[in-house]
PDB file of C-alpha atoms in Angstrom:
ATOM      1  CA  MET A   1      -1.427   9.687 -20.682  1.00 78.00           C
ATOM      2  CA  SER A   2      -1.324   8.574 -24.285  1.00 85.00           C
ATOM      3  CA  GLN A   3      -4.771   8.039 -25.778  1.00 88.00           C
ATOM      4  CA  GLU A   4      -3.448   5.027 -27.655  1.00 90.00           C
ATOM      5  CA  THR A   5      -2.638   3.347 -24.349  1.00 91.00           C
ATOM      6  CA  LEU A   6      -6.123   4.216 -23.060  1.00 90.00           C
ATOM      7  CA  TRP A   7      -7.750   2.443 -26.018  1.00 91.00           C
ATOM      8  CA  TYR A   8      -5.385  -0.499 -25.478  1.00 92.00           C
ATOM      9  CA  VAL A   9      -6.397  -0.784 -21.818  1.00 92.00           C
ATOM     10  CA  MET A  10     -10.079  -0.598 -22.702  1.00 92.00           C
ATOM     11  CA  ASN A  11      -9.632  -3.345 -25.286  1.00 91.00           C
ATOM     12  CA  MET A  12      -7.839  -5.431 -22.667  1.00 90.00           C
ATOM     13  CA  PHE A  13     -10.884  -5.072 -20.394  1.00 90.00           C
ATOM     14  CA  HIS A  14     -13.219  -5.962 -23.332  1.00 91.00           C
ATOM     15  CA  ILE A  15     -15.113  -2.659 -23.124  1.00 91.00           C
ATOM     16  CA  PRO A  16     -17.443  -2.142 -26.115  1.00 90.00           C
ATOM     17  CA  ASP A  17     -17.761   0.846 -28.495  1.00 88.00           C
ATOM     18  CA  ILE A  18     -14.127   1.900 -28.203  1.00 90.00           C
ATOM     19  CA  ASP A  19     -14.066   2.809 -31.899  1.00 89.00           C
ATOM     20  CA  LEU A  20     -16.782   5.412 -31.245  1.00 88.00           C
ATOM     21  CA  LEU A  21     -14.707   7.035 -28.505  1.00 87.00           C
ATOM     22  CA  GLU A  22     -11.651   6.983 -30.748  1.00 88.00           C
ATOM     23  CA  GLN A  23     -13.574   8.796 -33.490  1.00 87.00           C
ATOM     24  CA  ILE A  24     -14.807  11.409 -31.038  1.00 84.00           C
ATOM     25  CA  TYR A  25     -11.313  12.065 -29.694  1.00 84.00           C
ATOM     26  CA  ASN A  26      -9.665  11.992 -33.134  1.00 85.00           C
ATOM     27  CA  SER A  27     -12.063  14.655 -34.420  1.00 82.00           C
ATOM     28  CA  ALA A  28     -11.841  16.883 -31.327  1.00 79.00           C
ATOM     29  CA  THR A  29      -9.965  20.157 -31.897  1.00 79.00           C
ATOM     30  CA  VAL A  30      -9.372  23.416 -30.049  1.00 77.00           C
ATOM     31  CA  CYS A  31      -9.106  26.853 -31.642  1.00 77.00           C
ATOM     32  CA  LEU A  32      -7.909  29.982 -29.921  1.00 73.00           C
ATOM     33  CA  VAL A  33      -9.879  33.232 -30.081  1.00 74.00           C
ATOM     34  CA  PRO A  34     -10.169  34.824 -32.573  1.00 74.00           C
ATOM     35  CA  ASN A  35     -10.881  31.758 -34.685  1.00 71.00           C
ATOM     36  CA  ASP A  36      -9.680  33.197 -38.009  1.00 75.00           C
ATOM     37  CA  SER A  37      -7.244  32.200 -40.739  1.00 75.00           C
ATOM     38  CA  GLU A  38      -4.271  33.059 -38.525  1.00 75.00           C
ATOM     39  CA  SER A  39      -5.458  30.923 -35.592  1.00 77.00           C
ATOM     40  CA  ALA A  40      -4.041  27.449 -35.247  1.00 79.00           C
ATOM     41  CA  THR A  41      -6.232  24.392 -34.852  1.00 79.00           C
ATOM     42  CA  ILE A  42      -4.904  22.277 -32.012  1.00 79.00           C
ATOM     43  CA  THR A  43      -5.401  18.527 -31.701  1.00 79.00           C
ATOM     44  CA  PHE A  44      -4.531  16.299 -28.761  1.00 78.00           C
ATOM     45  CA  ASP A  45      -3.261  12.746 -28.573  1.00 79.00           C
ATOM     46  CA  THR A  46      -2.814  12.666 -24.798  1.00 81.00           C
ATOM     47  CA  GLY A  47      -5.168  12.971 -21.848  1.00 80.00           C
ATOM     48  CA  VAL A  48      -8.955  12.932 -21.675  1.00 82.00           C
ATOM     49  CA  ALA A  49     -11.321  15.774 -22.488  1.00 78.00           C
ATOM     50  CA  PRO A  50     -11.970  17.953 -19.412  1.00 76.00           C
ATOM     51  CA  GLY A  51     -15.569  18.547 -18.445  1.00 75.00           C
ATOM     52  CA  ARG A  52     -17.091  15.670 -20.423  1.00 79.00           C
ATOM     53  CA  ILE A  53     -19.405  13.247 -18.665  1.00 82.00           C
ATOM     54  CA  THR A  54     -17.313  10.236 -19.746  1.00 84.00           C
ATOM     55  CA  THR A  55     -13.976  11.663 -18.579  1.00 85.00           C
ATOM     56  CA  PRO A  56     -13.964  10.430 -14.941  1.00 86.00           C
ATOM     57  CA  GLN A  57     -14.987   6.932 -15.992  1.00 89.00           C
ATOM     58  CA  LEU A  58     -12.327   6.781 -18.710  1.00 90.00           C
ATOM     59  CA  PHE A  59      -9.651   7.806 -16.247  1.00 89.00           C
ATOM     60  CA  ASN A  60     -10.885   5.257 -13.700  1.00 90.00           C
ATOM     61  CA  ILE A  61     -10.654   2.507 -16.312  1.00 91.00           C
ATOM     62  CA  PHE A  62      -7.130   3.571 -17.200  1.00 91.00           C
ATOM     63  CA  ILE A  63      -5.782   3.864 -13.647  1.00 91.00           C
ATOM     64  CA  ASN A  64      -7.411   0.546 -12.694  1.00 91.00           C
ATOM     65  CA  ALA A  65      -4.960  -1.136 -15.064  1.00 93.00           C
ATOM     66  CA  LEU A  66      -2.109   0.036 -12.826  1.00 93.00           C
ATOM     67  CA  LEU A  67      -3.976  -1.019  -9.674  1.00 92.00           C
ATOM     68  CA  TRP A  68      -4.577  -4.423 -11.235  1.00 92.00           C
ATOM     69  CA  MET A  69      -0.851  -4.769 -12.026  1.00 94.00           C
ATOM     70  CA  LEU A  70       0.036  -3.942  -8.412  1.00 93.00           C
ATOM     71  CA  THR A  71      -2.490  -6.456  -7.108  1.00 90.00           C
ATOM     72  CA  THR A  72      -1.272  -9.201  -9.435  1.00 91.00           C
ATOM     73  CA  THR A  73       2.366  -8.541  -8.561  1.00 93.00           C
ATOM     74  CA  GLY A  74       1.519  -8.669  -4.872  1.00 90.00           C
ATOM     75  CA  GLN A  75      -0.364 -11.927  -5.205  1.00 88.00           C
ATOM     76  CA  ASN A  76       2.377 -13.564  -7.278  1.00 91.00           C
ATOM     77  CA  GLN A  77       5.232 -12.450  -5.025  1.00 91.00           C
ATOM     78  CA  GLY A  78       3.510 -12.236  -1.654  1.00 88.00           C
ATOM     79  CA  ILE A  79       3.785  -8.445  -1.323  1.00 88.00           C
ATOM     80  CA  SER A  80       1.076  -6.934   0.842  1.00 83.00           C
ATOM     81  CA  HIS A  81       0.294  -4.728   3.793  1.00 78.00           C
ATOM     82  CA  GLY A  82       0.380  -7.738   6.071  1.00 67.00           C
ATOM     83  CA  LEU A  83      -3.068  -7.127   7.528  1.00 60.00           C
ATOM     84  CA  GLN A  84      -6.302  -8.847   6.633  1.00 56.00           C
ATOM     85  CA  ILE A  85      -9.192  -6.545   5.737  1.00 53.00           C
ATOM     86  CA  GLY A  86     -12.108  -8.983   5.963  1.00 51.00           C
ATOM     87  CA  LYS A  87     -13.634 -11.841   4.025  1.00 51.00           C
ATOM     88  CA  ASP A  88     -16.129 -11.913   1.196  1.00 49.00           C
ATOM     89  CA  GLN A  89     -19.229 -13.763   2.266  1.00 44.00           C
ATOM     90  CA  ASP A  90     -19.464 -15.783  -0.914  1.00 48.00           C
ATOM     91  CA  ASP A  91     -15.701 -16.541  -1.085  1.00 47.00           C
ATOM     92  CA  SER A  92     -15.859 -15.827  -4.836  1.00 45.00           C
ATOM     93  CA  SER A  93     -12.976 -13.349  -5.065  1.00 44.00           C
ATOM     94  CA  GLN A  94     -10.581 -14.798  -2.496  1.00 47.00           C
ATOM     95  CA  ASP A  95      -7.097 -15.952  -3.283  1.00 47.00           C
ATOM     96  CA  THR A  96      -5.913 -18.904  -1.228  1.00 46.00           C
ATOM     97  CA  ASP A  97      -2.908 -17.105   0.252  1.00 45.00           C
ATOM     98  CA  TYR A  98      -3.349 -13.377  -0.321  1.00 42.00           C
ATOM     99  CA  GLY A  99      -7.020 -12.840  -1.047  1.00 45.00           C
ATOM    100  CA  TYR A 100      -7.632 -10.743   2.058  1.00 51.00           C
ATOM    101  CA  HIS A 101      -4.445  -8.707   1.888  1.00 68.00           C
ATOM    102  CA  PHE A 102      -3.860  -5.480   0.008  1.00 77.00           C
ATOM    103  CA  ASN A 103      -0.828  -3.537  -1.166  1.00 86.00           C
ATOM    104  CA  LYS A 104      -2.325  -0.338  -2.577  1.00 87.00           C
ATOM    105  CA  LYS A 105      -5.068   2.230  -2.214  1.00 85.00           C
ATOM    106  CA  GLY A 106      -6.059   4.703  -4.912  1.00 85.00           C
ATOM    107  CA  PHE A 107      -7.876   8.032  -4.834  1.00 79.00           C
ATOM    108  CA  ILE A 108      -8.199   9.792  -8.215  1.00 77.00           C
ATOM    109  CA  ASP A 109      -4.548  10.059  -9.356  1.00 79.00           C
ATOM    110  CA  ASN A 110      -3.054   9.569  -5.876  1.00 84.00           C
ATOM    111  CA  ILE A 111      -1.872   6.055  -5.083  1.00 89.00           C
ATOM    112  CA  SER A 112      -0.438   4.699  -1.845  1.00 88.00           C
ATOM    113  CA  ILE A 113       1.408   1.372  -1.939  1.00 91.00           C
ATOM    114  CA  PHE A 114       2.167  -0.836   1.067  1.00 90.00           C
ATOM    115  CA  ALA A 115       4.567  -3.638   1.842  1.00 91.00           C
ATOM    116  CA  GLU A 116       6.149  -5.246   4.874  1.00 88.00           C
ATOM    117  CA  THR A 117       9.693  -5.032   3.503  1.00 89.00           C
ATOM    118  CA  PRO A 118      11.780  -2.453   1.574  1.00 91.00           C
ATOM    119  CA  GLU A 119      12.304  -5.025  -1.170  1.00 94.00           C
ATOM    120  CA  GLY A 120       8.541  -5.363  -1.566  1.00 93.00           C
ATOM    121  CA  ILE A 121       8.032  -1.617  -1.846  1.00 93.00           C
ATOM    122  CA  GLN A 122      10.813  -1.342  -4.431  1.00 95.00           C
ATOM    123  CA  THR A 123       9.202  -4.097  -6.487  1.00 96.00           C
ATOM    124  CA  LEU A 124       5.907  -2.216  -6.487  1.00 95.00           C
ATOM    125  CA  LEU A 125       7.686   1.043  -7.365  1.00 95.00           C
ATOM    126  CA  ASP A 126       9.251  -0.745 -10.338  1.00 96.00           C
ATOM    127  CA  VAL A 127       5.755  -1.764 -11.471  1.00 95.00           C
ATOM    128  CA  VAL A 128       4.607   1.861 -11.271  1.00 94.00           C
ATOM    129  CA  GLN A 129       7.677   2.995 -13.224  1.00 94.00           C
ATOM    130  CA  GLU A 130       7.106   0.371 -15.909  1.00 94.00           C
ATOM    131  CA  PHE A 131       3.460   1.380 -16.308  1.00 94.00           C
ATOM    132  CA  THR A 132       4.102   5.128 -16.394  1.00 92.00           C
ATOM    133  CA  SER A 133       6.938   4.738 -18.890  1.00 92.00           C
ATOM    134  CA  TRP A 134       4.654   2.707 -21.142  1.00 92.00           C
ATOM    135  CA  CYS A 135       1.717   5.134 -21.098  1.00 90.00           C
ATOM    136  CA  GLY A 136       3.613   8.432 -20.972  1.00 86.00           C
ATOM    137  CA  VAL A 137       2.444   9.521 -17.510  1.00 87.00           C
ATOM    138  CA  GLN A 138       4.947  11.410 -15.373  1.00 86.00           C
ATOM    139  CA  THR A 139       5.411  10.507 -11.714  1.00 88.00           C
ATOM    140  CA  ASN A 140       5.910  13.588  -9.550  1.00 88.00           C
ATOM    141  CA  VAL A 141       8.858  12.377  -7.478  1.00 89.00           C
ATOM    142  CA  LYS A 142       8.821  15.586  -5.416  1.00 88.00           C
ATOM    143  CA  LYS A 143       5.380  14.586  -4.117  1.00 86.00           C
ATOM    144  CA  THR A 144       6.249  10.917  -3.640  1.00 89.00           C
ATOM    145  CA  PHE A 145       7.305  10.009  -0.109  1.00 88.00           C
ATOM    146  CA  LEU A 146       8.346   6.993   1.912  1.00 90.00           C
ATOM    147  CA  LEU A 147       6.795   6.535   5.335  1.00 85.00           C
ATOM    148  CA  VAL A 148       8.158   3.805   7.618  1.00 83.00           C
ATOM    149  CA  ILE A 149       5.635   2.741  10.253  1.00 78.00           C
ATOM    150  CA  ASP A 150       7.007   0.763  13.186  1.00 74.00           C
ATOM    151  CA  LYS A 151       5.386   0.748  16.612  1.00 72.00           C
ATOM    152  CA  ASP A 152       8.806   0.120  18.172  1.00 75.00           C
ATOM    153  CA  GLY A 153       9.983   3.722  18.496  1.00 73.00           C
ATOM    154  CA  MET A 154      13.530   2.857  19.553  1.00 80.00           C
ATOM    155  CA  ARG A 155      14.005   0.479  16.640  1.00 78.00           C
ATOM    156  CA  ARG A 156      12.590   3.071  14.262  1.00 73.00           C
ATOM    157  CA  LYS A 157      15.099   5.669  15.466  1.00 77.00           C
ATOM    158  CA  ARG A 158      18.179   3.464  15.172  1.00 80.00           C
ATOM    159  CA  THR A 159      17.250   1.900  11.824  1.00 81.00           C
ATOM    160  CA  LEU A 160      18.217   3.820   8.694  1.00 83.00           C
ATOM    161  CA  ALA A 161      15.445   4.459   6.178  1.00 83.00           C
ATOM    162  CA  PRO A 162      15.782   2.226   3.098  1.00 89.00           C
ATOM    163  CA  CYS A 163      17.035   3.724  -0.152  1.00 91.00           C
ATOM    164  CA  LEU A 164      14.074   3.379  -2.501  1.00 93.00           C
ATOM    165  CA  ARG A 165      14.032   4.841  -5.995  1.00 92.00           C
ATOM    166  CA  ILE A 166      11.676   5.558  -8.854  1.00 93.00           C
ATOM    167  CA  ASN A 167      12.775   6.976 -12.190  1.00 89.00           C
ATOM    168  CA  GLY A 168      16.324   6.905 -10.831  1.00 90.00           C
ATOM    169  CA  LYS A 169      15.537   9.336  -7.996  1.00 92.00           C
ATOM    170  CA  ARG A 170      15.570   8.483  -4.319  1.00 93.00           C
ATOM    171  CA  LEU A 171      12.353   8.943  -2.395  1.00 92.00           C
ATOM    172  CA  LYS A 172      12.279  11.398   0.489  1.00 90.00           C
ATOM    173  CA  THR A 173      11.563   9.737   3.835  1.00 88.00           C
ATOM    174  CA  LEU A 174       8.962  11.340   6.077  1.00 85.00           C
ATOM    175  CA  ASP A 175       9.162  11.307   9.837  1.00 83.00           C
ATOM    176  CA  ILE A 176       6.242   9.491  11.426  1.00 80.00           C
ATOM    177  CA  ASN A 177       5.094  12.816  12.923  1.00 82.00           C
ATOM    178  CA  ASP A 178       5.178  14.680   9.570  1.00 84.00           C
ATOM    179  CA  SER A 179       1.808  15.144   7.905  1.00 83.00           C
ATOM    180  CA  CYS A 180       1.347  14.127   4.283  1.00 80.00           C
ATOM    181  CA  TRP A 181      -1.433  13.948   1.704  1.00 77.00           C
ATOM    182  CA  TYR A 182      -2.948  10.484   1.897  1.00 73.00           C
ATOM    183  CA  LEU A 183      -5.902   9.496  -0.285  1.00 69.00           C
ATOM    184  CA  GLY A 184      -7.694  12.815   0.100  1.00 72.00           C
ATOM    185  CA  TYR A 185      -6.677  13.482   3.716  1.00 79.00           C
ATOM    186  CA  TRP A 186      -3.770  15.060   5.550  1.00 83.00           C
ATOM    187  CA  GLY A 187      -2.362  12.994   8.383  1.00 81.00           C
ATOM    188  CA  THR A 188       0.712  11.505   9.981  1.00 82.00           C
ATOM    189  CA  GLY A 189       1.944   7.950  10.144  1.00 75.00           C
ATOM    190  CA  ASN A 190       0.770   7.642  13.738  1.00 74.00           C
ATOM    191  CA  GLY A 191      -2.812   8.544  12.835  1.00 75.00           C
ATOM    192  CA  ASP A 192      -2.875  12.240  13.777  1.00 81.00           C
ATOM    193  CA  MET A 193      -5.350  13.872  11.369  1.00 82.00           C
ATOM    194  CA  SER A 194      -5.227  17.373  12.865  1.00 84.00           C
ATOM    195  CA  ALA A 195      -3.547  18.625   9.693  1.00 88.00           C
ATOM    196  CA  THR A 196      -6.744  17.840   7.772  1.00 91.00           C
ATOM    197  CA  ARG A 197      -8.713  20.068  10.127  1.00 91.00           C
ATOM    198  CA  GLU A 198      -6.270  22.926   9.547  1.00 92.00           C
ATOM    199  CA  VAL A 199      -6.481  22.448   5.763  1.00 91.00           C
ATOM    200  CA  VAL A 200     -10.292  22.639   5.998  1.00 93.00           C
ATOM    201  CA  ARG A 201     -10.093  25.848   8.023  1.00 94.00           C
ATOM    202  CA  GLU A 202      -7.486  27.416   5.751  1.00 94.00           C
ATOM    203  CA  LYS A 203      -9.444  26.679   2.568  1.00 94.00           C
ATOM    204  CA  ALA A 204     -12.544  28.185   4.168  1.00 95.00           C
ATOM    205  CA  ARG A 205     -10.583  31.312   5.106  1.00 96.00           C
ATOM    206  CA  VAL A 206      -9.064  31.626   1.613  1.00 95.00           C
ATOM    207  CA  THR A 207     -12.445  31.247  -0.074  1.00 94.00           C
ATOM    208  CA  ARG A 208     -13.968  33.720   2.370  1.00 95.00           C
ATOM    209  CA  GLY A 209     -11.402  36.284   1.222  1.00 93.00           C
ATOM    210  CA  LEU A 210     -11.895  35.328  -2.426  1.00 91.00           C
ATOM    211  CA  ILE A 211     -15.533  36.415  -2.466  1.00 90.00           C
ATOM    212  CA  LYS A 212     -15.025  39.581  -0.414  1.00 87.00           C
ATOM    213  CA  SER A 213     -14.704  41.836  -3.487  1.00 80.00           C
ATOM    214  CA  HIS A 214     -16.449  39.671  -6.028  1.00 80.00           C
ATOM    215  CA  PRO A 215     -18.254  40.717  -9.232  1.00 86.00           C
ATOM    216  CA  LEU A 216     -20.819  37.919  -8.831  1.00 88.00           C
ATOM    217  CA  THR A 217     -24.347  38.088  -7.522  1.00 91.00           C
ATOM    218  CA  PRO A 218     -24.713  37.274  -3.814  1.00 89.00           C
ATOM    219  CA  GLU A 219     -26.398  33.989  -4.672  1.00 89.00           C
ATOM    220  CA  LEU A 220     -23.536  32.905  -6.958  1.00 91.00           C
ATOM    221  CA  SER A 221     -20.938  33.995  -4.419  1.00 91.00           C
ATOM    222  CA  ALA A 222     -22.624  31.927  -1.711  1.00 90.00           C
ATOM    223  CA  GLU A 223     -22.744  28.952  -4.073  1.00 91.00           C
ATOM    224  CA  LEU A 224     -19.046  29.402  -4.851  1.00 92.00           C
ATOM    225  CA  PHE A 225     -18.196  29.358  -1.164  1.00 93.00           C
ATOM    226  CA  ALA A 226     -20.394  26.319  -0.586  1.00 91.00           C
ATOM    227  CA  GLN A 227     -18.487  24.418  -3.287  1.00 91.00           C
ATOM    228  CA  LYS A 228     -14.946  25.454  -2.374  1.00 91.00           C
ATOM    229  CA  GLY A 229     -15.109  26.380   1.295  1.00 91.00           C
ATOM    230  CA  ILE A 230     -17.700  23.917   2.576  1.00 92.00           C
ATOM    231  CA  GLY A 231     -17.161  21.056   0.132  1.00 89.00           C
ATOM    232  CA  VAL A 232     -13.699  20.314   1.507  1.00 89.00           C
ATOM    233  CA  PHE A 233     -15.236  19.839   4.964  1.00 91.00           C
ATOM    234  CA  LEU A 234     -18.027  17.636   3.618  1.00 88.00           C
ATOM    235  CA  PHE A 235     -15.486  15.282   2.030  1.00 84.00           C
ATOM    236  CA  SER A 236     -13.633  14.547   5.262  1.00 84.00           C
ATOM    237  CA  ALA A 237     -16.294  15.323   7.882  1.00 82.00           C
ATOM    238  CA  ALA A 238     -17.387  11.772   8.663  1.00 79.00           C
ATOM    239  CA  LEU A 239     -13.859  10.422   9.124  1.00 81.00           C
ATOM    240  CA  ILE A 240     -12.099  13.233  10.986  1.00 86.00           C
ATOM    241  CA  GLU A 241     -12.816  13.975  14.648  1.00 87.00           C
ATOM    242  CA  TRP A 242     -13.886  17.560  15.408  1.00 90.00           C
ATOM    243  CA  SER A 243     -14.440  19.056  18.846  1.00 91.00           C
ATOM    244  CA  GLN A 244     -17.437  21.287  19.537  1.00 93.00           C
ATOM    245  CA  SER A 245     -15.217  24.358  19.848  1.00 94.00           C
ATOM    246  CA  GLU A 246     -13.543  23.552  16.495  1.00 94.00           C
ATOM    247  CA  LEU A 247     -16.940  23.246  14.808  1.00 93.00           C
ATOM    248  CA  GLU A 248     -17.999  26.570  16.287  1.00 94.00           C
ATOM    249  CA  GLY A 249     -14.814  28.213  14.985  1.00 95.00           C
ATOM    250  CA  LEU A 250     -15.457  26.778  11.527  1.00 95.00           C
ATOM    251  CA  GLN A 251     -19.069  27.979  11.648  1.00 94.00           C
ATOM    252  CA  LYS A 252     -17.829  31.499  12.382  1.00 95.00           C
ATOM    253  CA  ILE A 253     -15.718  31.475   9.192  1.00 95.00           C
ATOM    254  CA  TRP A 254     -18.644  30.203   7.128  1.00 95.00           C
ATOM    255  CA  VAL A 255     -21.054  32.847   8.404  1.00 94.00           C
ATOM    256  CA  GLN A 256     -18.479  35.569   7.760  1.00 95.00           C
ATOM    257  CA  ALA A 257     -18.126  34.284   4.197  1.00 94.00           C
ATOM    258  CA  TYR A 258     -21.881  34.491   3.664  1.00 91.00           C
ATOM    259  CA  LYS A 259     -21.817  38.053   4.974  1.00 92.00           C
ATOM    260  CA  ASN A 260     -19.080  38.807   2.420  1.00 93.00           C
ATOM    261  CA  ALA A 261     -21.291  37.357  -0.303  1.00 91.00           C
ATOM    262  CA  TRP A 262     -24.063  39.823   0.578  1.00 89.00           C
ATOM    263  CA  HIS A 263     -21.593  42.688   1.165  1.00 89.00           C
ATOM    264  CA  ALA A 264     -22.634  42.886   4.797  1.00 90.00           C
ATOM    265  CA  PRO A 265     -20.341  43.796   7.712  1.00 92.00           C
ATOM    266  CA  TRP A 266     -19.192  40.968   9.954  1.00 92.00           C
ATOM    267  CA  SER A 267     -20.791  42.763  12.881  1.00 91.00           C
ATOM    268  CA  SER A 268     -24.284  42.203  11.455  1.00 89.00           C
ATOM    269  CA  ALA A 269     -26.545  39.678  13.191  1.00 87.00           C
ATOM    270  CA  ASN A 270     -25.662  36.053  12.501  1.00 86.00           C
ATOM    271  CA  PHE A 271     -29.256  34.775  12.443  1.00 82.00           C
ATOM    272  CA  LEU A 272     -29.873  36.655   9.180  1.00 81.00           C
ATOM    273  CA  TYR A 273     -27.464  34.209   7.515  1.00 80.00           C
ATOM    274  CA  THR A 274     -28.137  30.984   9.398  1.00 80.00           C
ATOM    275  CA  PHE A 275     -31.933  30.819   9.502  1.00 76.00           C
ATOM    276  CA  PRO A 276     -33.689  28.919   6.675  1.00 71.00           C
ATOM    277  CA  THR A 277     -34.512  30.663   3.409  1.00 60.00           C
ATOM    278  CA  ARG A 278     -38.189  29.898   3.956  1.00 61.00           C
ATOM    279  CA  GLU A 279     -37.992  32.303   6.903  1.00 53.00           C
ATOM    280  CA  GLY A 280     -36.587  35.004   4.663  1.00 50.00           C
ATOM    281  CA  ASP A 281     -32.916  34.485   5.575  1.00 57.00           C
ATOM    282  CA  HIS A 282     -29.873  33.169   3.672  1.00 66.00           C
ATOM    283  CA  GLU A 283     -29.443  29.756   5.355  1.00 77.00           C
ATOM    284  CA  CYS A 284     -25.689  29.320   5.606  1.00 87.00           C
ATOM    285  CA  PRO A 285     -25.024  25.601   6.215  1.00 89.00           C
ATOM    286  CA  LEU A 286     -23.806  24.776   9.704  1.00 90.00           C
ATOM    287  CA  PRO A 287     -20.861  22.386  10.260  1.00 92.00           C
ATOM    288  CA  SER A 288     -22.925  20.237  12.630  1.00 90.00           C
ATOM    289  CA  GLY A 289     -25.588  19.784   9.950  1.00 90.00           C
ATOM    290  CA  VAL A 290     -23.030  18.988   7.246  1.00 91.00           C
ATOM    291  CA  LEU A 291     -21.343  16.509   9.597  1.00 90.00           C
ATOM    292  CA  THR A 292     -24.678  14.796  10.282  1.00 90.00           C
ATOM    293  CA  GLN A 293     -25.431  14.636   6.567  1.00 88.00           C
ATOM    294  CA  ALA A 294     -22.020  13.071   5.845  1.00 87.00           C
ATOM    295  CA  LEU A 295     -22.432  10.465   8.597  1.00 87.00           C
ATOM    296  CA  LEU A 296     -25.882   9.481   7.368  1.00 89.00           C
ATOM    297  CA  GLN A 297     -24.586   9.176   3.808  1.00 86.00           C
ATOM    298  CA  HIS A 298     -21.765   6.897   4.947  1.00 81.00           C
ATOM    299  CA  LEU A 299     -24.232   4.726   6.879  1.00 85.00           C
ATOM    300  CA  THR A 300     -26.530   4.563   3.844  1.00 87.00           C
ATOM    301  CA  ASN A 301     -23.652   3.550   1.578  1.00 81.00           C
ATOM    302  CA  ALA A 302     -22.518   0.906   4.066  1.00 79.00           C
ATOM    303  CA  CYS A 303     -26.029  -0.552   4.306  1.00 84.00           C
ATOM    304  CA  ASN A 304     -26.408  -0.582   0.525  1.00 81.00           C
ATOM    305  CA  MET A 305     -23.078  -2.377   0.124  1.00 70.00           C
ATOM    306  CA  LYS A 306     -24.021  -4.987   2.711  1.00 60.00           C
ATOM    307  CA  MET A 307     -27.386  -5.604   1.047  1.00 60.00           C
ATOM    308  CA  SER A 308     -25.842  -5.932  -2.400  1.00 54.00           C
TER     309      SER A 308
END
């Protein structure tokens, strides 16, 4: 995204101290090693600085401008999912006609838009195209899909998918049984989330292999696996159903990864890697414990939201 458009959006939202951020970004440079007279000094006028504490918040502010445009368009033209999602207790943020309806959901830079008609979806796609053209952001059309959800299976089969376009390219239509990436999860249009479970298992297996011949200390290798191999399960654990046998299979992969971290054979005793560190062992997290932690965190967040 263009930094100029970011400052414009922040001004639109009346956010203070934008001039300070502009000065920081205008003076930021990158030099390649070796930093000598022959090395170029590189400046950037697009994107946000990776790794900085303000970066996620800046991106959230920027992408909220697009979400706001989609909401406003939906309210003005009656474009929504068609389902009500609840009422605010104080009635302060409700629109008379469309206050309880929604037409989009966002997760980082992934956005899903919803409408009851093809014309409504196309209108929202035009809003996205207008915004991205203005700010210089590219829409990855290859990863943009159309999913038609209709509980009438016969009608769905005999009705041709609408021709929807963005940036002049037609969107690919997914079958209702095809899994797709949706707001951080893999699932199908009929609610089958088994693909998410397979993604969790596959990432755990890949990370397990990654640390098999590692140059890191065992402690750092275990931490790496916890972030990459276990973190993906933690994200989806509370919302995806797992059977006991599936959890046990996932636990087996995790324990094997911890054995790789300590350069131990997989045939070694499991308790050496699952018992707590205070007992002298390596305390590999167990899927059941991570699942419990995720559920409790969701309940805590829900209670806090209700109280506030």
